[in-house]
Short mmCIF file of C-alpha atoms in Angstrom, two decimals:
data_model
loop_
_atom_site.label_atom_id
_atom_site.label_comp_id
_atom_site.label_asym_id
_atom_site.label_seq_id
_atom_site.Cartn_x
_atom_site.Cartn_y
_atom_site.Cartn_z
CA MET A 152 178.13 146.00 100.95
CA ARG A 153 177.06 149.60 100.31
CA LEU A 154 173.38 150.39 100.73
CA PRO A 155 172.49 154.10 101.12
CA ILE A 156 169.51 156.32 101.79
CA ARG A 157 169.75 159.37 99.51
CA TYR A 158 168.33 162.85 99.19
CA ASN A 159 168.62 164.59 95.80
CA GLY A 160 171.31 162.10 94.84
CA ASN A 161 173.42 162.72 97.95
CA TYR A 162 174.06 160.08 100.59
CA ILE A 163 172.42 160.75 103.94
CA VAL A 164 173.03 157.35 105.52
CA GLU A 165 175.26 154.62 104.13
CA PHE A 166 175.04 151.09 105.52
CA ASP A 167 178.11 148.95 104.96
CA GLN A 168 177.69 146.08 107.47
CA LEU A 169 175.08 143.34 107.75
CA LYS A 170 174.55 140.68 110.40
CA VAL A 171 171.76 138.08 110.35
CA HIS A 172 170.41 136.69 113.65
CA GLY A 173 167.81 134.01 114.29
CA ARG A 174 165.34 133.34 117.08
CA GLU A 175 162.33 131.15 117.79
CA ALA A 176 158.98 132.31 116.41
CA ALA A 177 155.45 130.94 116.51
CA GLY A 178 154.55 129.23 113.24
CA GLY A 179 157.85 129.96 111.51
CA TYR A 180 161.47 131.01 111.87
CA GLY A 181 162.38 134.45 113.21
CA LEU A 182 165.21 136.29 111.45
CA THR A 183 166.64 139.74 112.12
CA PHE A 184 168.71 141.60 109.53
CA VAL A 185 170.86 144.13 111.40
CA MET A 186 172.37 146.87 109.22
CA ARG A 187 175.06 149.22 110.51
CA GLY A 188 176.65 152.23 108.90
CA ASN A 189 177.25 155.98 109.14
CA ARG A 190 174.93 158.97 109.04
CA LEU A 191 176.51 161.96 107.33
CA PRO A 192 176.12 165.56 108.60
CA CYS A 193 173.13 167.51 107.28
CA HIS A 194 172.92 171.32 107.11
CA SER A 195 169.12 171.46 107.07
CA GLN A 196 166.42 169.80 109.12
CA MET A 197 165.86 166.38 107.66
CA MET A 198 164.05 163.22 108.77
CA LEU A 199 163.97 159.70 107.37
CA PHE A 200 160.93 157.51 107.99
CA ASP A 201 158.89 154.64 106.57
CA ILE A 202 162.12 152.66 106.12
CA THR A 203 161.55 149.20 104.62
CA LEU A 204 163.71 146.36 103.33
CA SER A 205 162.95 143.99 100.47
CA ILE A 206 164.80 140.68 100.17
CA ALA A 207 165.21 138.62 97.01
CA LEU A 208 167.30 135.72 95.80
CA ALA A 209 170.20 137.24 93.89
CA ASP A 210 170.76 134.97 90.89
CA PRO A 211 168.30 134.67 89.31
CA LEU A 212 166.45 137.57 90.92
CA ARG A 213 163.35 136.25 92.69
CA PRO A 214 161.47 138.07 95.48
CA LEU A 215 161.41 136.45 98.93
CA VAL A 216 159.85 139.15 101.12
CA THR A 217 158.81 142.48 99.64
CA SER A 218 158.47 145.00 102.47
CA VAL A 219 159.92 144.47 105.96
CA PRO A 220 159.52 147.58 108.17
CA SER A 221 162.47 148.83 110.19
CA SER A 222 162.34 148.83 113.97
CA THR A 223 163.56 152.45 113.75
CA ARG A 224 160.52 154.60 113.05
CA ILE A 225 162.36 157.87 112.36
CA ILE A 226 165.98 158.90 111.81
CA ARG A 227 166.64 162.57 112.55
CA CYS A 228 169.61 164.09 110.79
CA HIS A 229 171.95 166.58 112.51
CA SER A 230 174.88 168.80 111.63
CA PHE A 231 177.31 166.15 112.84
CA SER A 232 178.00 162.61 111.63
CA SER A 233 177.38 159.51 113.73
CA SER A 234 176.93 155.78 113.46
CA GLU A 235 173.51 154.35 112.62
CA GLN A 236 171.88 150.95 113.07
CA ILE A 237 168.51 149.67 111.94
CA ASP A 238 166.95 146.23 112.47
CA PHE A 239 164.50 144.44 110.20
CA GLU A 240 162.61 141.60 111.88
CA MET A 241 160.65 139.00 109.94
CA VAL A 242 159.19 135.52 110.31
CA LEU A 243 159.74 133.15 107.39
CA SER A 244 157.67 130.04 106.81
CA GLY A 245 159.19 126.58 106.54
CA SER A 246 158.65 126.59 102.76
CA GLN A 247 160.47 129.92 102.45
CA VAL A 248 163.47 128.68 104.44
CA ASN A 249 163.50 125.40 102.50
CA SER A 250 163.51 127.42 99.26
CA LEU A 251 166.46 129.42 100.54
CA GLU A 252 168.32 126.24 101.45
CA GLU A 253 167.62 124.68 98.03
CA TYR A 254 168.94 127.86 96.43
CA ARG A 255 171.98 128.13 98.73
CA GLU A 256 172.96 124.41 98.62
CA GLU A 257 176.22 124.11 100.62
CA ASN A 258 177.45 127.62 99.80
CA ASP A 259 177.21 131.13 101.23
CA LEU A 260 173.78 132.73 100.89
CA LYS A 261 173.61 135.36 98.13
CA LEU A 262 170.74 137.82 98.40
CA ASN A 263 169.61 141.07 96.84
CA LEU A 264 168.56 143.72 99.38
CA GLY A 265 166.45 146.74 98.51
CA LEU A 266 166.29 149.67 100.96
CA ARG A 267 163.44 152.17 100.65
CA ALA A 268 162.72 155.28 102.74
CA LEU A 269 160.84 158.56 102.69
CA VAL A 270 162.91 161.71 103.25
CA THR A 271 161.50 165.02 104.36
CA SER A 272 163.43 168.33 104.26
CA ASP A 273 162.20 171.95 104.18
CA ASP A 274 158.61 170.88 103.57
CA GLU A 275 159.70 168.68 100.66
CA LEU A 276 158.99 164.94 100.63
CA THR A 277 161.01 162.59 98.44
CA SER A 278 161.59 158.87 98.30
CA SER A 279 164.85 156.96 98.22
CA PHE A 280 165.48 153.47 96.90
CA ASP A 281 168.71 151.55 96.40
CA CYS A 282 169.47 147.86 96.06
CA THR A 283 172.59 145.75 96.14
CA ASP A 284 173.71 142.13 96.09
CA ILE A 285 175.11 140.88 99.40
CA THR A 286 176.61 137.63 100.65
CA VAL A 287 175.72 136.15 104.04
CA PRO A 288 178.59 133.83 105.08
CA ARG A 289 177.51 130.22 105.39
CA GLU A 290 178.44 129.87 109.06
CA GLN A 291 176.59 133.05 110.01
CA TRP A 292 173.48 131.87 108.15
CA LEU A 293 173.60 128.40 109.71
CA ASP A 294 173.97 129.93 113.18
CA ALA A 295 170.87 132.04 112.50
CA LEU A 296 168.88 128.98 111.40
CA ARG A 297 170.08 127.04 114.43
CA ASN A 298 168.96 129.81 116.79
CA ALA A 299 165.62 129.97 114.97
CA GLU A 300 165.17 126.24 115.80
CA TYR A 301 165.02 125.28 112.13
CA ARG A 302 166.41 121.85 112.95
CA ASN A 303 163.40 121.04 115.12
CA THR A 304 161.48 120.50 111.89
CA LEU A 305 163.61 118.75 109.33
CA LEU A 306 163.09 119.10 105.60
CA PHE A 307 159.41 118.20 105.36
CA GLU A 308 158.24 119.75 108.62
CA VAL A 309 158.07 116.36 110.38
CA PRO A 310 158.28 117.22 114.11
CA LEU A 311 161.23 115.75 115.96
CA PRO A 312 160.06 112.77 118.04
CA ASN A 313 160.51 112.68 121.80
CA ALA A 314 163.88 110.97 121.47
CA SER A 315 166.98 110.78 123.62
CA GLY A 316 169.63 113.46 123.48
CA ASP A 317 172.01 111.15 121.60
CA LEU A 318 169.48 110.49 118.85
CA LYS A 319 168.60 114.17 118.54
CA ALA A 320 172.31 114.92 118.21
CA LEU A 321 172.53 112.41 115.33
CA PHE A 322 169.58 114.02 113.54
CA SER A 323 171.11 117.46 114.03
CA LYS A 324 174.47 116.22 112.75
CA ALA A 325 172.86 114.66 109.68
CA GLN A 326 171.19 117.93 108.77
CA GLU A 327 174.39 119.84 109.41
CA PHE A 328 176.21 117.55 106.96
CA ILE A 329 173.55 118.33 104.34
CA GLU A 330 173.88 122.06 104.99
CA ILE A 331 177.65 122.00 104.45
CA GLY A 332 177.56 119.62 101.49
CA HIS A 333 178.78 116.34 103.07
CA TYR A 334 175.91 114.24 101.73
CA LYS A 335 177.45 110.78 102.18
CA ASP A 336 178.18 111.56 105.83
CA ALA A 337 174.54 112.63 106.29
CA VAL A 338 173.37 109.26 104.98
CA MET A 339 175.78 107.47 107.31
CA GLN A 340 174.29 109.35 110.27
CA CYS A 341 170.86 108.03 109.28
CA ARG A 342 172.18 104.48 109.54
CA HIS A 343 173.45 105.22 113.05
CA ILE A 344 169.97 106.51 113.94
CA VAL A 345 168.25 103.35 112.67
CA GLU A 346 170.74 101.15 114.52
CA GLN A 347 170.20 103.02 117.78
CA VAL A 348 166.44 102.64 117.44
CA GLU A 349 166.87 98.89 116.83
CA ALA A 350 169.01 98.63 119.95
CA LEU A 351 166.47 100.54 122.05
CA ARG A 352 163.56 98.48 120.76
CA GLU A 353 165.53 95.20 120.79
CA ASP A 354 163.86 94.18 117.52
CA LYS A 355 166.79 93.91 115.10
CA GLN A 356 166.16 90.21 114.44
CA ALA A 357 162.44 90.80 113.97
CA SER A 358 163.21 93.51 111.42
CA ALA A 359 165.53 91.23 109.46
CA ALA A 360 162.93 88.44 109.55
CA ALA A 361 160.24 90.82 108.28
CA ASN A 362 162.46 91.86 105.39
CA ARG A 363 163.12 88.22 104.43
CA LYS A 364 159.39 87.56 104.53
CA ALA A 365 158.80 90.56 102.26
CA HIS A 366 160.90 88.83 99.60
CA SER A 367 159.23 85.45 99.95
CA SER A 368 155.96 83.92 98.84
CA ASP A 369 154.53 84.74 102.30
CA ARG A 370 154.66 88.52 101.73
CA LYS A 371 150.90 88.72 101.08
CA ASP A 372 150.28 87.60 104.67
CA MET A 373 152.46 90.28 106.24
CA SER A 374 150.92 92.62 108.82
CA SER A 375 151.26 96.41 108.57
CA ILE A 376 153.91 96.41 111.32
CA GLU A 377 155.91 93.71 109.53
CA ARG A 378 155.79 95.75 106.33
CA LEU A 379 156.98 98.86 108.17
CA MET A 380 159.78 96.89 109.79
CA SER A 381 160.81 95.60 106.37
CA LEU A 382 160.81 99.19 105.11
CA ARG A 383 163.06 100.17 108.02
CA GLU A 384 165.45 97.35 107.11
CA GLN A 385 165.54 98.52 103.49
CA LEU A 386 166.22 102.08 104.66
CA LYS A 387 169.13 100.80 106.73
CA ASN A 388 170.49 99.00 103.64
CA ILE A 389 170.38 102.24 101.65
CA CYS A 390 172.24 104.01 104.45
CA GLN A 391 174.88 101.28 104.37
CA LEU A 392 176.20 102.92 101.19
CA GLY A 393 177.06 105.99 103.24
CA ALA A 394 179.31 103.97 105.50
CA HIS A 395 181.03 101.68 102.98
CA GLY A 396 182.08 101.72 99.36
CA ASN A 397 182.60 104.54 96.89
CA GLU A 398 178.96 105.41 96.37
CA GLU A 399 178.23 109.15 96.39
CA PHE A 400 174.94 110.86 97.20
CA THR A 401 173.46 114.09 95.85
CA ARG A 402 171.91 116.73 98.07
CA SER A 403 168.38 115.69 97.08
CA GLN A 404 169.17 112.02 97.77
CA ALA A 405 170.59 112.81 101.22
CA ARG A 406 167.52 114.92 102.00
CA ALA A 407 165.27 112.09 100.87
CA VAL A 408 167.07 109.55 103.09
CA LEU A 409 166.94 111.86 106.10
CA GLY A 410 163.29 112.67 105.41
CA MET A 411 162.40 108.98 105.19
CA THR A 412 164.32 108.29 108.39
CA MET A 413 162.46 111.06 110.19
CA ALA A 414 159.01 110.12 108.90
CA LEU A 415 159.39 106.37 109.49
CA LEU A 416 160.96 106.57 112.94
CA ALA A 417 158.39 109.12 114.12
CA GLU A 418 155.88 106.23 113.89
CA PRO A 419 155.93 104.57 117.35
CA THR A 420 155.32 100.95 116.26
CA VAL A 421 158.66 100.79 114.43
CA GLY A 422 160.44 103.93 115.61
CA PHE A 423 160.81 106.04 118.72
CA VAL A 424 158.80 105.06 121.76
CA SER A 425 158.60 106.44 125.27
CA GLY A 426 159.00 104.25 128.32
CA GLN A 427 155.23 104.16 128.80
CA GLU A 428 154.65 103.08 125.19
CA CYS A 429 157.23 100.31 125.58
CA THR A 430 155.34 99.00 128.62
CA GLU A 431 152.03 99.12 126.73
CA GLU A 432 153.53 97.21 123.78
CA GLN A 433 154.74 94.44 126.11
CA TYR A 434 151.17 93.89 127.27
#
């Protein structure tokens, strides 16, 4: 990576390192792009300000965010060289992050960064703009998403239910498998989730009975809960292909299975329930 700020064609600052960090944010996912590099010596008074970063998908080129201001308001140049760091903080929406993940698939994240700044020297004001393609390593990007709590809303922004730690770990593992391209393993995790919910609810036999009824002449008399339980049984049958056989799944299929698992099991009559809800159901 080489991304400079120039004055009259000469480099003033050249950034050659990038690190992406994530953190929780209200209504989205907080990301910080940290750029490090070197400031070259200047022989006249010079200041850099109004520094902004634009971010786009690299191939094909599509804008993501157009103008992110730097946390550094002004860079003063001196007659000696030194290191320089600037941070760009932004909050991306769920749809923006999902678009990035669709674009990235299981690979490193390839972006195009554009760095713009105003440069003043000897009462002269000029602008600088340079752009370059960069690659964010997959593990670094996934760590940033993890720290931004992206996995607390999976795929379709269905909130994670109030589930046990073991079940949350299975959901997290399923999404991790999708992120790294192990789609069959993600589907298998969804089966484990359904089976754990059945064990907690102690309604495995009722689910199987509802599914048999759904394929009989009595299906028109099924209640809404019976129909949802039959749907859960069918979902488990789909997930069975992730555990056995040579069936392969695409990324979109794995996402669909995980999304269905999330949406269905977030419904308390056939999915996750708290201790209080269990007591109410018994009465």
